XYZ file of C-alpha atoms in Angstrom:
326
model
C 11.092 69.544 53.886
C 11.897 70.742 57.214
C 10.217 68.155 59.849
C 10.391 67.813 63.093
C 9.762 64.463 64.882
C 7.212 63.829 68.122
C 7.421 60.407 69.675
C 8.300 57.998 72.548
C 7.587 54.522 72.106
C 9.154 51.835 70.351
C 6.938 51.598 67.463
C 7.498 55.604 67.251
C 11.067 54.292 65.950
C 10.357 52.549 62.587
C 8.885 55.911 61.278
C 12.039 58.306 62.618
C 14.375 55.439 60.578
C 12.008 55.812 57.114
C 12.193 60.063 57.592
C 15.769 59.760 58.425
C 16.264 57.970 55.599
C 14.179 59.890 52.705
C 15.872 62.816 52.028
C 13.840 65.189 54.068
C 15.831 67.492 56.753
C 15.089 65.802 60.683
C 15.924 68.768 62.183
C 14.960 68.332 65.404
C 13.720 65.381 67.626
C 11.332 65.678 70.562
C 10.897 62.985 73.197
C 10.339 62.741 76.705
C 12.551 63.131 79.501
C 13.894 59.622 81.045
C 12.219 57.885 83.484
C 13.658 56.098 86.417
C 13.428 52.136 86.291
C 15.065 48.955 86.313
C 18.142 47.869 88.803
C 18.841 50.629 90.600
C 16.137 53.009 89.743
C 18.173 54.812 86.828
C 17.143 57.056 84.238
C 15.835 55.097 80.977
C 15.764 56.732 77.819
C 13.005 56.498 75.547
C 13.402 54.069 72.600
C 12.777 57.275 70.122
C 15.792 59.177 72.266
C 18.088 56.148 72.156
C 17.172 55.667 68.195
C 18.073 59.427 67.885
C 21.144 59.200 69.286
C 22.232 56.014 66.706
C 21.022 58.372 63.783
C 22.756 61.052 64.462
C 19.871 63.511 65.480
C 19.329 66.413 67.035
C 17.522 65.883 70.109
C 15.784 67.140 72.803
C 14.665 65.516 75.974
C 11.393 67.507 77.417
C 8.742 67.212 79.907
C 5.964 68.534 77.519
C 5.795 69.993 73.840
C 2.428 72.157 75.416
C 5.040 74.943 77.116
C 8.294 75.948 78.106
C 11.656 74.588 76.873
C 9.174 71.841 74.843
C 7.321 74.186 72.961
C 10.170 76.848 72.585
C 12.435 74.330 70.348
C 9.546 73.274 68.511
C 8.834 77.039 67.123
C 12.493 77.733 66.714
C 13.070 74.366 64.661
C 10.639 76.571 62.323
C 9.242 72.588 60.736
C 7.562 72.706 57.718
C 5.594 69.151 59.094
C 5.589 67.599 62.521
C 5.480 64.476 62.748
C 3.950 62.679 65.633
C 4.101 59.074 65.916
C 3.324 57.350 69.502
C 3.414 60.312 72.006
C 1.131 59.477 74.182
C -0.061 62.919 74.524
C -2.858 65.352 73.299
C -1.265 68.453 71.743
C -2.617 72.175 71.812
C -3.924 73.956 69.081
C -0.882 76.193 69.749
C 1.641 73.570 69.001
C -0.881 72.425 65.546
C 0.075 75.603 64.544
C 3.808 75.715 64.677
C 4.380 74.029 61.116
C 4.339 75.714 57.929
C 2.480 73.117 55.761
C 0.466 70.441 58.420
C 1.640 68.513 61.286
C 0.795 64.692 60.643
C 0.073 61.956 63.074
C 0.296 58.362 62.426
C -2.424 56.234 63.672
C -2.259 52.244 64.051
C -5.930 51.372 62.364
C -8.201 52.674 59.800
C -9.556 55.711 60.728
C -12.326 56.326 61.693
C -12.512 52.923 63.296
C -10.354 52.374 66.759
C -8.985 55.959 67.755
C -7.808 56.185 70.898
C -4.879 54.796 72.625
C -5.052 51.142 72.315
C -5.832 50.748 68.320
C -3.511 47.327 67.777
C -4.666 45.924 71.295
C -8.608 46.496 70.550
C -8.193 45.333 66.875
C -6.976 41.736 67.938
C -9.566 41.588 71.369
C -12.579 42.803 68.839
C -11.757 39.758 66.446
C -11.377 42.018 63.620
C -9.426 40.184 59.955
C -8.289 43.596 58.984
C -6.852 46.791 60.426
C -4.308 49.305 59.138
C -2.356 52.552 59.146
C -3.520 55.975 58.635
C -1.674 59.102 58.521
C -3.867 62.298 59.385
C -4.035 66.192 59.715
C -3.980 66.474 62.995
C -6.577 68.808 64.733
C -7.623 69.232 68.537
C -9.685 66.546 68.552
C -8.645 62.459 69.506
C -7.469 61.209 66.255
C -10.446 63.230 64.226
C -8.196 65.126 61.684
C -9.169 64.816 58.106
C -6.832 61.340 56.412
C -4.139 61.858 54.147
C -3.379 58.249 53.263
C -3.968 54.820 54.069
C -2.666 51.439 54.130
C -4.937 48.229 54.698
C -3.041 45.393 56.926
C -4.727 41.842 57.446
C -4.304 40.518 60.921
C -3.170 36.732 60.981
C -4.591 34.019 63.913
C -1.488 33.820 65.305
C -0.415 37.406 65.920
C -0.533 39.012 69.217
C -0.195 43.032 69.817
C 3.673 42.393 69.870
C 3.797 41.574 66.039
C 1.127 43.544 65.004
C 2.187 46.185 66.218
C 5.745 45.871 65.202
C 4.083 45.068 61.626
C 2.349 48.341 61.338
C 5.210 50.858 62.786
C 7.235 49.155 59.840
C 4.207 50.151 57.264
C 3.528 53.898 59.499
C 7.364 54.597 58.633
C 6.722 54.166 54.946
C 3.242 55.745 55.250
C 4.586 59.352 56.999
C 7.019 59.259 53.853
C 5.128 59.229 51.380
C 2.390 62.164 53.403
C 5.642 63.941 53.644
C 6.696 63.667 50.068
C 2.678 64.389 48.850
C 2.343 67.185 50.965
C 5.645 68.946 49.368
C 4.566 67.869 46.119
C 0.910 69.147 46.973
C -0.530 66.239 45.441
C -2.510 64.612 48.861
C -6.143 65.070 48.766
C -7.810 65.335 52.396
C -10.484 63.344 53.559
C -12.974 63.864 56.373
C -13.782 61.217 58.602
C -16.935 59.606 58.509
C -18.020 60.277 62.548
C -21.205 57.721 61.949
C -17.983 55.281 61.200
C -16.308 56.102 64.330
C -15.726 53.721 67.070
C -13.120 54.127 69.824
C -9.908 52.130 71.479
C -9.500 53.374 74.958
C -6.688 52.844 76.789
C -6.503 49.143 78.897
C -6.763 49.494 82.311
C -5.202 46.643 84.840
C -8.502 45.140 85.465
C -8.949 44.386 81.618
C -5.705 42.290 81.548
C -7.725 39.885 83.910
C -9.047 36.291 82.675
C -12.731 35.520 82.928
C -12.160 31.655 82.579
C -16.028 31.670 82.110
C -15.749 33.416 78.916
C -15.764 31.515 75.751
C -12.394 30.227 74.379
C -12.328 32.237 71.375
C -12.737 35.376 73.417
C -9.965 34.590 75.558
C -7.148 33.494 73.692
C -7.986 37.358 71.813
C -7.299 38.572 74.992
C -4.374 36.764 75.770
C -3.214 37.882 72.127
C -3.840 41.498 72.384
C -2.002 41.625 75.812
C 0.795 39.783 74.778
C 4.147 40.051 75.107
C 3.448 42.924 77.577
C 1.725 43.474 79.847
C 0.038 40.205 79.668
C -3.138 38.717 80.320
C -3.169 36.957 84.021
C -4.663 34.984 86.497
C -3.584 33.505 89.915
C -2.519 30.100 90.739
C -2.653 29.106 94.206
C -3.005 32.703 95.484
C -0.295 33.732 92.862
C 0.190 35.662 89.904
C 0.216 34.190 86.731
C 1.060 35.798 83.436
C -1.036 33.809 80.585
C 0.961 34.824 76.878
C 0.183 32.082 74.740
C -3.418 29.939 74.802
C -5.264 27.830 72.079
C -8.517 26.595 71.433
C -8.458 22.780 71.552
C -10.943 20.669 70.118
C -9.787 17.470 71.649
C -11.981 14.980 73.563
C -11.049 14.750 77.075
C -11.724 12.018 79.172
C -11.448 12.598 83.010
C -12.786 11.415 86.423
C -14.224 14.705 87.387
C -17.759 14.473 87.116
C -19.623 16.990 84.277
C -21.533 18.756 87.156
C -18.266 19.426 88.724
C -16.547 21.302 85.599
C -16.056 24.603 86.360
C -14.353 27.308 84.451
C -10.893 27.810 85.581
C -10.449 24.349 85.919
C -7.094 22.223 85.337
C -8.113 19.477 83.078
C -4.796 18.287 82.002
C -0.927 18.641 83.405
C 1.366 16.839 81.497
C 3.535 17.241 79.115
C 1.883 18.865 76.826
C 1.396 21.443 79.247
C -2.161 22.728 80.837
C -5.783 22.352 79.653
C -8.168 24.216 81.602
C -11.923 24.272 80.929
C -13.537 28.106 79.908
C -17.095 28.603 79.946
C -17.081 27.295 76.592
C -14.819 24.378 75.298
C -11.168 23.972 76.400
C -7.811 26.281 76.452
C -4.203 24.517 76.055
C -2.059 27.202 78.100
C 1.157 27.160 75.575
C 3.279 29.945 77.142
C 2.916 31.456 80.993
C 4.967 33.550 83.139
C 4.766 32.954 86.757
C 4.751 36.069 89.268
C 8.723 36.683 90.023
C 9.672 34.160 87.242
C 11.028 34.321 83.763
C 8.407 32.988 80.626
C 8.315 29.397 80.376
C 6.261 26.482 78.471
C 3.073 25.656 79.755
C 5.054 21.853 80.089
C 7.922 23.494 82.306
C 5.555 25.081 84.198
C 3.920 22.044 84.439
C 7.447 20.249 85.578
C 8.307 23.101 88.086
C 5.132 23.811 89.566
C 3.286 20.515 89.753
C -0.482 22.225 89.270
C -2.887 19.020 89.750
C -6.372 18.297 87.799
C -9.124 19.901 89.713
C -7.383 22.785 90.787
C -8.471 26.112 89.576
C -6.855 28.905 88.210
C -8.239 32.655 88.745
C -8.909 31.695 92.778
C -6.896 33.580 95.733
C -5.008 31.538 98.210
C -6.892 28.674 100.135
C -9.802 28.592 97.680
C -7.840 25.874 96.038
C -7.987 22.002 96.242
C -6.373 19.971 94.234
C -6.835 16.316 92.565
C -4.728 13.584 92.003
């Protein structure tokens, strides 16, 4: 099978590896151009450029697979399947058309739950025990193409959108394989999606990365989970930012000199050296793992050492709305 291969982001890579790796002809690779970033402002290369390059690829850099240079070495690579994993982008029906036999996305839950952009994120912040991979026809529609195959993945308590994620590129790589080697062998049988079934995973904005220490515990630490490692849920600390990328629930009886009526969410409770507890609107949250603004990630007990927060404070308030307790 001729295929060529759509992606940009680093879980785009474990699937590239797995078709390198099968037998089938990669004969070209499309990714986008680099963008400028880091010391310097230089060009980075996408992860699914740089993993070309290791395997030996033939690549192509491109602004857009809709037109131009883009869509011009996708017809001549004459594919029997593309394969697009993690582009980031909603293709034409004009590019659909280019292969000979189907071009096949892979899709980080089980469709037709979570499609959209942020399927691993919204899995974890819904509280959901079970998501998965799912490789589909595509058609012009957001992740709507009729399913091919599917693999069922439980979520464990301690995974954030890091590991998941990481978990289910792994599983997507062996998934496109085996849609590759069905559809040659013509043994795949579609399936429509059920749209009553359907439920959606738009794309986080900034303002969703923000703690609302009012919210229950449970809710939170899903949301410091499903933004973790990057970009991270925050908060401020005396007018600053604070990255929040590992919290727990803790059960444990506190005893303080802060009256009840004075609790409020937000709240420093503890600052020792086990780190932070701050009260939430329901119960308590030991902050394990926190990256100040400028700063490298850190304990919640180094942070603790370096930055001397004091019970009473409050986390979440700007600069000056702050008074601490001794």
């Amino acid at each position: 099978m001729r295929v060529v291969f759509l992606g940009n982001a680093r879980w785009s890579v474990p699937s590239l590896e797995a078709a390198a790796a099968s037998g089938h002809e990669i004969v070209l690779v499309l990714t986008r151009v680099p963008g400028l970033g880091g010391r310097g402002n230089r060009p980075i290369p996408t992860p699914v450029a740089e993993a070309a390059r290791r395997l030996g690829l033939p690549l192509r850099e491109v602004e857009t697979v809709k037109a131009g240079p883009g869509f011009q070495s996708l017809t001549e690579a004459h594919p029997d399947v593309l394969a697009v994993v993690a582009y980031g982008e909603i293709v034409p029906k004009a590019v659909l058309e280019v292969p000979r036999l189907a071009p096949v996305n892979v899709h980080f839950s089980l469709l037709p739950a979570l499609r959209g952009a942020a399927p691993v994120q919204r899995a974890i912040l819904e509280g959901l025990d079970v998501t998965g991979v799912t490789t589909i026809r595509m058609d012009q529609g957001m992740d709507t193409g009729p399913i091919l195959l599917q693999a069922e993945v439980a979520i464990r308590p301690e995974e954030d959108a890091g590991s998941l994620g990481d978990r289910l590129a792994q599983i997507g790589g062996r998934l496109l394989v085996e849609t590759i080697d069905g559809l040659a062998a013509g043994t795949i049988e579609e399936r429509p999606q059920d749209e009553a079934q359907a439920t959606y995973a738009p794309k986080l904005k900034a303002e969703d990365r923000v703690i609302d220490w009012s919210r229950p515990a449970d809710e939170i630490v899903r949301l410091v989970r499903a933004m973790a490692p990057e970009p991270a849920a925050t908060t401020t600390f005396q007018g600053k930012g604070l990255k929040i990328l590992r919290a727990q629930e803790t059960g444990m009886w506190l005893a303080f000199d802060i009256p009840e009526n004075q609790r409020v969410p937000g709240q420093i409770f503890e600052a020792g050296k086990e780190g932070l507890v701050v009260a939430v609107g329901s119960g308590f949250l030991r902050l394990e793992e926190v990256q100040p603004e400028g700063r490298k990630r850190m304990s919640g007990a180094d942070f603790v050492r370096g930055y001397r927060p004091q019970t009473g404070e409050r986390l979440g308030e700007p600069a000056g709305g702050t008074s601490g307790r001794g």
